[in-house]
PDB file of C-alpha atoms in Angstrom:
ATOM      1  CA  MET A   1     -22.932  36.677 -51.069  1.00 72.00           C
ATOM      2  CA  SER A   2     -26.194  36.231 -49.153  1.00 85.00           C
ATOM      3  CA  ALA A   3     -26.377  35.968 -45.412  1.00 85.00           C
ATOM      4  CA  ARG A   4     -27.610  32.371 -45.741  1.00 91.00           C
ATOM      5  CA  THR A   5     -24.637  31.423 -47.946  1.00 94.00           C
ATOM      6  CA  LYS A   6     -22.303  32.897 -45.335  1.00 92.00           C
ATOM      7  CA  ALA A   7     -24.224  31.065 -42.617  1.00 93.00           C
ATOM      8  CA  ARG A   8     -23.737  27.748 -44.427  1.00 96.00           C
ATOM      9  CA  LYS A   9     -20.018  28.404 -44.576  1.00 96.00           C
ATOM     10  CA  ARG A  10     -20.006  29.105 -40.825  1.00 94.00           C
ATOM     11  CA  ALA A  11     -22.033  25.942 -40.153  1.00 96.00           C
ATOM     12  CA  LEU A  12     -19.640  24.003 -42.373  1.00 97.00           C
ATOM     13  CA  ASP A  13     -16.701  25.327 -40.343  1.00 95.00           C
ATOM     14  CA  ILE A  14     -18.306  24.335 -37.058  1.00 95.00           C
ATOM     15  CA  LEU A  15     -19.325  20.826 -38.256  1.00 96.00           C
ATOM     16  CA  PHE A  16     -15.981  20.235 -39.960  1.00 97.00           C
ATOM     17  CA  SER A  17     -13.884  21.389 -37.019  1.00 95.00           C
ATOM     18  CA  ALA A  18     -15.867  19.272 -34.554  1.00 96.00           C
ATOM     19  CA  ASP A  19     -15.458  16.227 -36.818  1.00 94.00           C
ATOM     20  CA  VAL A  20     -11.740  16.652 -37.404  1.00 93.00           C
ATOM     21  CA  ARG A  21     -10.961  17.391 -33.739  1.00 93.00           C
ATOM     22  CA  GLY A  22     -13.217  14.615 -32.487  1.00 93.00           C
ATOM     23  CA  ASP A  23     -15.202  17.134 -30.408  1.00 92.00           C
ATOM     24  CA  ALA A  24     -18.927  17.010 -29.846  1.00 93.00           C
ATOM     25  CA  ILE A  25     -20.704  19.354 -32.261  1.00 93.00           C
ATOM     26  CA  ALA A  26     -22.233  21.164 -29.278  1.00 91.00           C
ATOM     27  CA  VAL A  27     -18.726  21.994 -27.999  1.00 91.00           C
ATOM     28  CA  ALA A  28     -17.704  23.524 -31.344  1.00 92.00           C
ATOM     29  CA  LEU A  29     -20.983  25.423 -31.476  1.00 88.00           C
ATOM     30  CA  ALA A  30     -20.429  26.869 -27.983  1.00 89.00           C
ATOM     31  CA  ALA A  31     -16.962  28.047 -29.001  1.00 87.00           C
ATOM     32  CA  GLU A  32     -18.336  29.737 -32.125  1.00 86.00           C
ATOM     33  CA  ALA A  33     -21.110  31.349 -30.060  1.00 85.00           C
ATOM     34  CA  LYS A  34     -18.483  32.989 -27.840  1.00 82.00           C
ATOM     35  CA  ARG A  35     -16.700  34.342 -30.883  1.00 82.00           C
ATOM     36  CA  ALA A  36     -19.958  35.499 -32.457  1.00 79.00           C
ATOM     37  CA  VAL A  37     -20.670  37.767 -29.512  1.00 77.00           C
ATOM     38  CA  SER A  38     -17.627  39.872 -30.463  1.00 79.00           C
ATOM     39  CA  GLU A  39     -18.672  40.082 -34.112  1.00 76.00           C
ATOM     40  CA  PRO A  40     -21.964  42.009 -34.291  1.00 72.00           C
ATOM     41  CA  ALA A  41     -21.501  42.755 -38.002  1.00 70.00           C
ATOM     42  CA  ARG A  42     -21.873  39.032 -38.717  1.00 69.00           C
ATOM     43  CA  GLN A  43     -25.015  38.612 -36.621  1.00 70.00           C
ATOM     44  CA  ALA A  44     -27.321  37.746 -39.554  1.00 68.00           C
ATOM     45  CA  SER A  45     -25.153  34.883 -40.747  1.00 79.00           C
ATOM     46  CA  TRP A  46     -24.548  33.651 -37.180  1.00 86.00           C
ATOM     47  CA  LEU A  47     -28.273  33.192 -36.453  1.00 88.00           C
ATOM     48  CA  TYR A  48     -28.859  30.902 -39.411  1.00 93.00           C
ATOM     49  CA  ALA A  49     -25.575  29.069 -38.882  1.00 94.00           C
ATOM     50  CA  ARG A  50     -26.664  28.321 -35.350  1.00 93.00           C
ATOM     51  CA  GLU A  51     -30.091  27.152 -36.570  1.00 95.00           C
ATOM     52  CA  ILE A  52     -28.395  24.761 -39.054  1.00 97.00           C
ATOM     53  CA  VAL A  53     -26.022  23.316 -36.473  1.00 96.00           C
ATOM     54  CA  ASP A  54     -28.747  22.979 -33.827  1.00 96.00           C
ATOM     55  CA  GLY A  55     -30.830  21.228 -36.450  1.00 97.00           C
ATOM     56  CA  VAL A  56     -28.039  18.808 -37.310  1.00 97.00           C
ATOM     57  CA  ILE A  57     -27.501  18.101 -33.597  1.00 96.00           C
ATOM     58  CA  ASP A  58     -31.246  17.477 -33.032  1.00 97.00           C
ATOM     59  CA  HIS A  59     -31.654  15.224 -36.067  1.00 98.00           C
ATOM     60  CA  GLN A  60     -28.173  13.742 -36.495  1.00 96.00           C
ATOM     61  CA  ASP A  61     -29.172  10.085 -36.391  1.00 97.00           C
ATOM     62  CA  GLU A  62     -31.894  10.586 -39.018  1.00 98.00           C
ATOM     63  CA  ILE A  63     -29.609  12.782 -41.149  1.00 98.00           C
ATOM     64  CA  ASP A  64     -26.716  10.301 -41.036  1.00 97.00           C
ATOM     65  CA  GLU A  65     -29.063   7.421 -41.781  1.00 96.00           C
ATOM     66  CA  GLN A  66     -30.383   9.281 -44.885  1.00 97.00           C
ATOM     67  CA  ILE A  67     -26.862  10.059 -46.064  1.00 98.00           C
ATOM     68  CA  THR A  68     -25.696   6.457 -45.530  1.00 96.00           C
ATOM     69  CA  THR A  69     -28.784   4.997 -47.230  1.00 95.00           C
ATOM     70  CA  HIS A  70     -28.439   7.218 -50.326  1.00 97.00           C
ATOM     71  CA  SER A  71     -24.653   7.340 -50.702  1.00 95.00           C
ATOM     72  CA  ARG A  72     -24.463   4.053 -52.581  1.00 86.00           C
ATOM     73  CA  ASP A  73     -21.734   1.965 -51.073  1.00 82.00           C
ATOM     74  CA  TRP A  74     -19.947   4.845 -49.294  1.00 88.00           C
ATOM     75  CA  LYS A  75     -19.768   4.519 -45.556  1.00 91.00           C
ATOM     76  CA  LEU A  76     -20.168   7.808 -43.709  1.00 93.00           C
ATOM     77  CA  GLU A  77     -16.808   7.468 -41.939  1.00 92.00           C
ATOM     78  CA  ARG A  78     -14.985   6.939 -45.255  1.00 93.00           C
ATOM     79  CA  MET A  79     -16.262  10.187 -46.806  1.00 95.00           C
ATOM     80  CA  PRO A  80     -14.070  13.280 -46.637  1.00 95.00           C
ATOM     81  CA  ALA A  81     -14.925  15.274 -43.513  1.00 96.00           C
ATOM     82  CA  VAL A  82     -15.934  18.266 -45.650  1.00 97.00           C
ATOM     83  CA  ASP A  83     -18.362  16.128 -47.642  1.00 97.00           C
ATOM     84  CA  ARG A  84     -19.931  14.767 -44.432  1.00 97.00           C
ATOM     85  CA  ALA A  85     -20.455  18.266 -43.104  1.00 98.00           C
ATOM     86  CA  VAL A  86     -21.861  19.593 -46.437  1.00 98.00           C
ATOM     87  CA  LEU A  87     -24.224  16.630 -46.733  1.00 98.00           C
ATOM     88  CA  ARG A  88     -25.415  17.060 -43.145  1.00 98.00           C
ATOM     89  CA  ILE A  89     -26.180  20.738 -43.690  1.00 98.00           C
ATOM     90  CA  ALA A  90     -28.089  20.177 -46.921  1.00 98.00           C
ATOM     91  CA  THR A  91     -29.914  17.102 -45.659  1.00 98.00           C
ATOM     92  CA  TRP A  92     -31.136  19.069 -42.668  1.00 98.00           C
ATOM     93  CA  GLU A  93     -32.313  21.868 -44.983  1.00 98.00           C
ATOM     94  CA  ILE A  94     -34.104  19.405 -47.320  1.00 98.00           C
ATOM     95  CA  LEU A  95     -35.807  17.472 -44.536  1.00 98.00           C
ATOM     96  CA  HIS A  96     -36.383  20.054 -41.805  1.00 97.00           C
ATOM     97  CA  ASN A  97     -36.340  23.600 -43.212  1.00 96.00           C
ATOM     98  CA  ASP A  98     -39.360  24.406 -45.288  1.00 95.00           C
ATOM     99  CA  GLU A  99     -38.080  27.935 -45.896  1.00 95.00           C
ATOM    100  CA  VAL A 100     -35.302  26.660 -48.193  1.00 96.00           C
ATOM    101  CA  PRO A 101     -36.375  25.139 -51.504  1.00 97.00           C
ATOM    102  CA  THR A 102     -34.797  21.721 -52.081  1.00 97.00           C
ATOM    103  CA  ALA A 103     -33.101  22.878 -55.266  1.00 97.00           C
ATOM    104  CA  VAL A 104     -31.458  25.766 -53.431  1.00 97.00           C
ATOM    105  CA  ALA A 105     -30.212  23.455 -50.643  1.00 98.00           C
ATOM    106  CA  ILE A 106     -28.679  21.110 -53.238  1.00 98.00           C
ATOM    107  CA  ASP A 107     -27.124  23.938 -55.309  1.00 98.00           C
ATOM    108  CA  GLU A 108     -25.621  25.598 -52.194  1.00 98.00           C
ATOM    109  CA  ALA A 109     -24.170  22.238 -51.079  1.00 98.00           C
ATOM    110  CA  VAL A 110     -22.631  21.601 -54.471  1.00 98.00           C
ATOM    111  CA  GLU A 111     -21.063  25.068 -54.435  1.00 97.00           C
ATOM    112  CA  LEU A 112     -19.575  24.413 -50.961  1.00 98.00           C
ATOM    113  CA  ALA A 113     -18.192  21.086 -52.207  1.00 98.00           C
ATOM    114  CA  LYS A 114     -16.651  22.832 -55.251  1.00 97.00           C
ATOM    115  CA  GLU A 115     -14.984  25.440 -53.028  1.00 97.00           C
ATOM    116  CA  PHE A 116     -13.810  23.290 -50.142  1.00 97.00           C
ATOM    117  CA  SER A 117     -13.585  19.652 -51.135  1.00 96.00           C
ATOM    118  CA  THR A 118     -12.152  17.320 -53.836  1.00 94.00           C
ATOM    119  CA  ASP A 119     -12.731  17.470 -57.563  1.00 96.00           C
ATOM    120  CA  ASP A 120     -15.086  14.494 -57.328  1.00 95.00           C
ATOM    121  CA  SER A 121     -17.098  15.845 -54.392  1.00 96.00           C
ATOM    122  CA  PRO A 122     -19.564  18.176 -56.188  1.00 98.00           C
ATOM    123  CA  ALA A 123     -20.963  15.312 -58.300  1.00 97.00           C
ATOM    124  CA  PHE A 124     -21.020  12.945 -55.322  1.00 96.00           C
ATOM    125  CA  VAL A 125     -22.784  15.497 -53.105  1.00 97.00           C
ATOM    126  CA  HIS A 126     -25.325  16.282 -55.844  1.00 98.00           C
ATOM    127  CA  GLY A 127     -26.097  12.600 -56.388  1.00 97.00           C
ATOM    128  CA  VAL A 128     -26.607  11.785 -52.724  1.00 98.00           C
ATOM    129  CA  LEU A 129     -28.755  14.877 -52.139  1.00 98.00           C
ATOM    130  CA  ALA A 130     -30.844  14.266 -55.243  1.00 98.00           C
ATOM    131  CA  ARG A 131     -31.624  10.741 -54.023  1.00 97.00           C
ATOM    132  CA  ILE A 132     -32.490  12.075 -50.533  1.00 98.00           C
ATOM    133  CA  ALA A 133     -34.764  14.731 -52.027  1.00 97.00           C
ATOM    134  CA  ALA A 134     -36.507  12.165 -54.253  1.00 97.00           C
ATOM    135  CA  SER A 135     -37.218   9.928 -51.262  1.00 94.00           C
ATOM    136  CA  ALA A 136     -38.424  12.751 -48.979  1.00 85.00           C
TER     137      ALA A 136
END
C-alpha cells in the first residue's frame, strides 16, 4: 500500500471522527498531530494526511458546495459520515492538488468507500466525483 493511500485513510479517520463527534476538524487534526509525533515510522503518510485535512479545512465551503451541487438530490447532512469524508478528500484532490491525477483521486475514493462504507457507496461516490471532475 502506498504512503498516499495510507495518508488518505488517516485523513478519512480524522475527518470522520470530527464529523461523528461534532468536533471542529482542526481539533481532530491537532489530536492526530500529537499522536503522529510518537509514530516516526508513519511520518510519510502523516505529512500527506495533514496536507489533505488542511486543504479540506481551507476550502471546506467550496468543497461542500461542489459535493452538494453534484450529488443529485442528496443533502450533505443526509449522506453517511464516511461518504462525506471520502468525498471531501477526493474533491480537494481533484480541485486543489495538481500532483494527483483526477482518475487516481476518484479510484482511491471508490476504494475507500468499498472498504469503509455501505454497498451502495462506491457507485454513489464515483458518480458524484465524476460530475465534479467534469465540471472542473
